[in-house]
Amino acid sequence: MRKIKRLIYQIARFSAVGVTCFAVDYGLLIILTEFTSLEYFNSSAISFILSTLLNYVLSMRFVFRGKEGMNRWAEMGIFIALSLIGLGLNQMIMWIVVEQMMVYYLFAKILASIIVSVFNFISRKVFLE
């Protein structure tokens, strides 16, 4: 029962960090797409990368304890590798949903963020904790 409570609390913290980072990601996506000459696909990559950096800091501070015996450099390397996979998923989903399904890019970003968030939680739980 204790493990379940701890997991629920961890999911709540992960969600709070995720909402914060989503706001940064989504806000930057809008700013970069609507107020610069960048197309949504490039804006999406830039906003994802910047929000992922913030996510790393907040996640390792408030959500995940880190693996015992793993140094910061190894931890950061794993986080970067998982984030690159997440970026690939994000970009693939954005392209498919916007270009193939003809859905507005801001709606596509919401779907991509939900899917990538699930991947992020599971993969970080497995590899970083």
PDB file of C-alpha atoms in Angstrom:
ATOM      1  CA  MET A   1       0.000   0.000   0.000  1.00  0.00           C
ATOM      2  CA  ARG A   2       2.908   2.325   0.760  1.00  0.00           C
ATOM      3  CA  LYS A   3       4.390   1.794  -2.708  1.00  0.00           C
ATOM      4  CA  ILE A   4       1.080   2.691  -4.326  1.00  0.00           C
ATOM      5  CA  LYS A   5       0.813   5.915  -2.306  1.00  0.00           C
ATOM      6  CA  ARG A   6       4.387   6.791  -3.190  1.00  0.00           C
ATOM      7  CA  LEU A   7       3.724   6.109  -6.890  1.00  0.00           C
ATOM      8  CA  ILE A   8       0.557   8.246  -6.852  1.00  0.00           C
ATOM      9  CA  TYR A   9       2.448  11.086  -5.173  1.00  0.00           C
ATOM     10  CA  GLN A  10       5.244  10.742  -7.729  1.00  0.00           C
ATOM     11  CA  ILE A  11       2.751  10.820 -10.614  1.00  0.00           C
ATOM     12  CA  ALA A  12       1.211  13.975  -9.119  1.00  0.00           C
ATOM     13  CA  ARG A  13       4.623  15.664  -8.938  1.00  0.00           C
ATOM     14  CA  PHE A  14       5.449  14.468 -12.463  1.00  0.00           C
ATOM     15  CA  SER A  15       2.138  15.930 -13.640  1.00  0.00           C
ATOM     16  CA  ALA A  16       2.833  19.295 -11.978  1.00  0.00           C
ATOM     17  CA  VAL A  17       6.261  19.452 -13.609  1.00  0.00           C
ATOM     18  CA  GLY A  18       4.719  18.297 -16.887  1.00  0.00           C
ATOM     19  CA  VAL A  19       2.025  20.983 -16.865  1.00  0.00           C
ATOM     20  CA  THR A  20       4.657  23.640 -16.200  1.00  0.00           C
ATOM     21  CA  CYS A  21       6.893  22.376 -18.993  1.00  0.00           C
ATOM     22  CA  PHE A  22       3.939  21.954 -21.343  1.00  0.00           C
ATOM     23  CA  ALA A  23       3.042  25.612 -20.778  1.00  0.00           C
ATOM     24  CA  VAL A  24       6.612  26.586 -21.702  1.00  0.00           C
ATOM     25  CA  ASP A  25       6.625  24.241 -24.715  1.00  0.00           C
ATOM     26  CA  TYR A  26       3.203  25.342 -25.983  1.00  0.00           C
ATOM     27  CA  GLY A  27       3.871  29.034 -25.349  1.00  0.00           C
ATOM     28  CA  LEU A  28       7.189  28.931 -27.166  1.00  0.00           C
ATOM     29  CA  LEU A  29       5.611  26.989 -30.029  1.00  0.00           C
ATOM     30  CA  ILE A  30       3.000  29.715 -30.472  1.00  0.00           C
ATOM     31  CA  ILE A  31       5.505  32.570 -30.145  1.00  0.00           C
ATOM     32  CA  LEU A  32       8.030  31.024 -32.523  1.00  0.00           C
ATOM     33  CA  THR A  33       5.423  30.029 -35.112  1.00  0.00           C
ATOM     34  CA  GLU A  34       3.155  33.055 -35.024  1.00  0.00           C
ATOM     35  CA  PHE A  35       5.672  35.851 -34.406  1.00  0.00           C
ATOM     36  CA  THR A  36       8.738  34.697 -36.337  1.00  0.00           C
ATOM     37  CA  SER A  37       9.249  33.210 -39.758  1.00  0.00           C
ATOM     38  CA  LEU A  38       9.685  29.667 -38.386  1.00  0.00           C
ATOM     39  CA  GLU A  39       7.328  26.943 -39.538  1.00  0.00           C
ATOM     40  CA  TYR A  40       5.488  24.887 -36.911  1.00  0.00           C
ATOM     41  CA  PHE A  41       7.778  21.858 -37.385  1.00  0.00           C
ATOM     42  CA  ASN A  42      10.961  23.793 -36.539  1.00  0.00           C
ATOM     43  CA  SER A  43       9.226  25.755 -33.781  1.00  0.00           C
ATOM     44  CA  SER A  44       8.006  22.486 -32.296  1.00  0.00           C
ATOM     45  CA  ALA A  45      11.535  21.076 -32.130  1.00  0.00           C
ATOM     46  CA  ILE A  46      12.971  24.228 -30.526  1.00  0.00           C
ATOM     47  CA  SER A  47      10.169  24.565 -27.975  1.00  0.00           C
ATOM     48  CA  PHE A  48      10.428  20.854 -27.140  1.00  0.00           C
ATOM     49  CA  ILE A  49      14.181  21.041 -26.545  1.00  0.00           C
ATOM     50  CA  LEU A  50      13.955  24.124 -24.314  1.00  0.00           C
ATOM     51  CA  SER A  51      11.080  22.729 -22.279  1.00  0.00           C
ATOM     52  CA  THR A  52      12.962  19.430 -21.942  1.00  0.00           C
ATOM     53  CA  LEU A  53      15.916  21.229 -20.363  1.00  0.00           C
ATOM     54  CA  LEU A  54      13.563  22.774 -17.814  1.00  0.00           C
ATOM     55  CA  ASN A  55      11.921  19.390 -17.355  1.00  0.00           C
ATOM     56  CA  TYR A  56      15.266  17.770 -16.546  1.00  0.00           C
ATOM     57  CA  VAL A  57      16.009  20.275 -13.794  1.00  0.00           C
ATOM     58  CA  LEU A  58      12.534  20.071 -12.268  1.00  0.00           C
ATOM     59  CA  SER A  59      12.161  16.300 -12.650  1.00  0.00           C
ATOM     60  CA  MET A  60      15.457  15.464 -11.016  1.00  0.00           C
ATOM     61  CA  ARG A  61      14.737  17.939  -8.220  1.00  0.00           C
ATOM     62  CA  PHE A  62      11.090  17.128  -7.474  1.00  0.00           C
ATOM     63  CA  VAL A  63      10.093  13.828  -9.112  1.00  0.00           C
ATOM     64  CA  PHE A  64      12.853  11.240  -9.489  1.00  0.00           C
ATOM     65  CA  ARG A  65      15.466  10.381  -6.892  1.00  0.00           C
ATOM     66  CA  GLY A  66      18.045   9.110  -9.321  1.00  0.00           C
ATOM     67  CA  LYS A  67      19.579   5.662  -9.321  1.00  0.00           C
ATOM     68  CA  GLU A  68      21.810   4.789  -6.443  1.00  0.00           C
ATOM     69  CA  GLY A  69      25.420   4.707  -7.562  1.00  0.00           C
ATOM     70  CA  MET A  70      24.759   6.552 -10.836  1.00  0.00           C
ATOM     71  CA  ASN A  71      26.738   9.750 -11.287  1.00  0.00           C
ATOM     72  CA  ARG A  72      25.250  12.975 -12.695  1.00  0.00           C
ATOM     73  CA  TRP A  73      26.936  12.580 -16.083  1.00  0.00           C
ATOM     74  CA  ALA A  74      25.511   9.095 -16.623  1.00  0.00           C
ATOM     75  CA  GLU A  75      22.125  10.299 -15.422  1.00  0.00           C
ATOM     76  CA  MET A  76      22.242  13.267 -17.791  1.00  0.00           C
ATOM     77  CA  GLY A  77      23.341  11.040 -20.679  1.00  0.00           C
ATOM     78  CA  ILE A  78      20.390   8.716 -20.149  1.00  0.00           C
ATOM     79  CA  PHE A  79      18.045  11.673 -19.806  1.00  0.00           C
ATOM     80  CA  ILE A  80      19.344  13.164 -23.069  1.00  0.00           C
ATOM     81  CA  ALA A  81      19.010   9.835 -24.890  1.00  0.00           C
ATOM     82  CA  LEU A  82      15.434   9.399 -23.668  1.00  0.00           C
ATOM     83  CA  SER A  83      14.685  13.026 -24.555  1.00  0.00           C
ATOM     84  CA  LEU A  84      15.981  12.504 -28.095  1.00  0.00           C
ATOM     85  CA  ILE A  85      13.599   9.581 -28.466  1.00  0.00           C
ATOM     86  CA  GLY A  86      10.849  11.824 -27.076  1.00  0.00           C
ATOM     87  CA  LEU A  87      11.786  14.533 -29.581  1.00  0.00           C
ATOM     88  CA  GLY A  88      11.576  11.985 -32.390  1.00  0.00           C
ATOM     89  CA  LEU A  89       8.136  10.866 -31.193  1.00  0.00           C
ATOM     90  CA  ASN A  90       7.006  14.483 -30.874  1.00  0.00           C
ATOM     91  CA  GLN A  91       8.147  15.392 -34.368  1.00  0.00           C
ATOM     92  CA  MET A  92       6.740  12.222 -35.927  1.00  0.00           C
ATOM     93  CA  ILE A  93       3.355  12.768 -34.292  1.00  0.00           C
ATOM     94  CA  MET A  94       3.324  16.452 -35.261  1.00  0.00           C
ATOM     95  CA  TRP A  95       4.105  15.618 -38.882  1.00  0.00           C
ATOM     96  CA  ILE A  96       1.578  12.791 -39.154  1.00  0.00           C
ATOM     97  CA  VAL A  97      -1.232  14.671 -37.435  1.00  0.00           C
ATOM     98  CA  VAL A  98      -0.653  18.019 -39.169  1.00  0.00           C
ATOM     99  CA  GLU A  99       0.473  16.953 -42.632  1.00  0.00           C
ATOM    100  CA  GLN A 100      -1.352  13.651 -43.107  1.00  0.00           C
ATOM    101  CA  MET A 101      -4.465  14.129 -40.972  1.00  0.00           C
ATOM    102  CA  MET A 102      -4.708  17.883 -41.668  1.00  0.00           C
ATOM    103  CA  VAL A 103      -5.193  18.844 -38.003  1.00  0.00           C
ATOM    104  CA  TYR A 104      -4.240  22.342 -36.798  1.00  0.00           C
ATOM    105  CA  TYR A 105      -0.707  22.302 -35.354  1.00  0.00           C
ATOM    106  CA  LEU A 106      -1.750  23.513 -31.883  1.00  0.00           C
ATOM    107  CA  PHE A 107      -4.191  20.608 -31.496  1.00  0.00           C
ATOM    108  CA  ALA A 108      -1.561  18.208 -32.802  1.00  0.00           C
ATOM    109  CA  LYS A 109       0.868  19.496 -30.158  1.00  0.00           C
ATOM    110  CA  ILE A 110      -1.573  18.612 -27.382  1.00  0.00           C
ATOM    111  CA  LEU A 111      -1.850  15.030 -28.653  1.00  0.00           C
ATOM    112  CA  ALA A 112       1.919  14.753 -29.117  1.00  0.00           C
ATOM    113  CA  SER A 113       2.522  16.087 -25.606  1.00  0.00           C
ATOM    114  CA  ILE A 114       0.187  13.558 -24.020  1.00  0.00           C
ATOM    115  CA  ILE A 115       1.804  10.621 -25.799  1.00  0.00           C
ATOM    116  CA  VAL A 116       5.365  11.810 -25.154  1.00  0.00           C
ATOM    117  CA  SER A 117       4.538  12.474 -21.473  1.00  0.00           C
ATOM    118  CA  VAL A 118       3.482   8.856 -20.970  1.00  0.00           C
ATOM    119  CA  PHE A 119       6.681   7.697 -22.681  1.00  0.00           C
ATOM    120  CA  ASN A 120       8.739  10.099 -20.543  1.00  0.00           C
ATOM    121  CA  PHE A 121       7.297   8.930 -17.232  1.00  0.00           C
ATOM    122  CA  ILE A 122       7.677   5.237 -17.965  1.00  0.00           C
ATOM    123  CA  SER A 123      11.152   5.477 -19.488  1.00  0.00           C
ATOM    124  CA  ARG A 124      12.493   7.791 -16.774  1.00  0.00           C
ATOM    125  CA  LYS A 125      11.021   5.589 -14.057  1.00  0.00           C
ATOM    126  CA  VAL A 126      12.730   2.545 -15.568  1.00  0.00           C
ATOM    127  CA  PHE A 127      16.105   4.078 -16.447  1.00  0.00           C
ATOM    128  CA  LEU A 128      16.601   6.932 -13.970  1.00  0.00           C
ATOM    129  CA  GLU A 129      15.163   5.631 -10.733  1.00  0.00           C
TER     130      GLU A 129
END
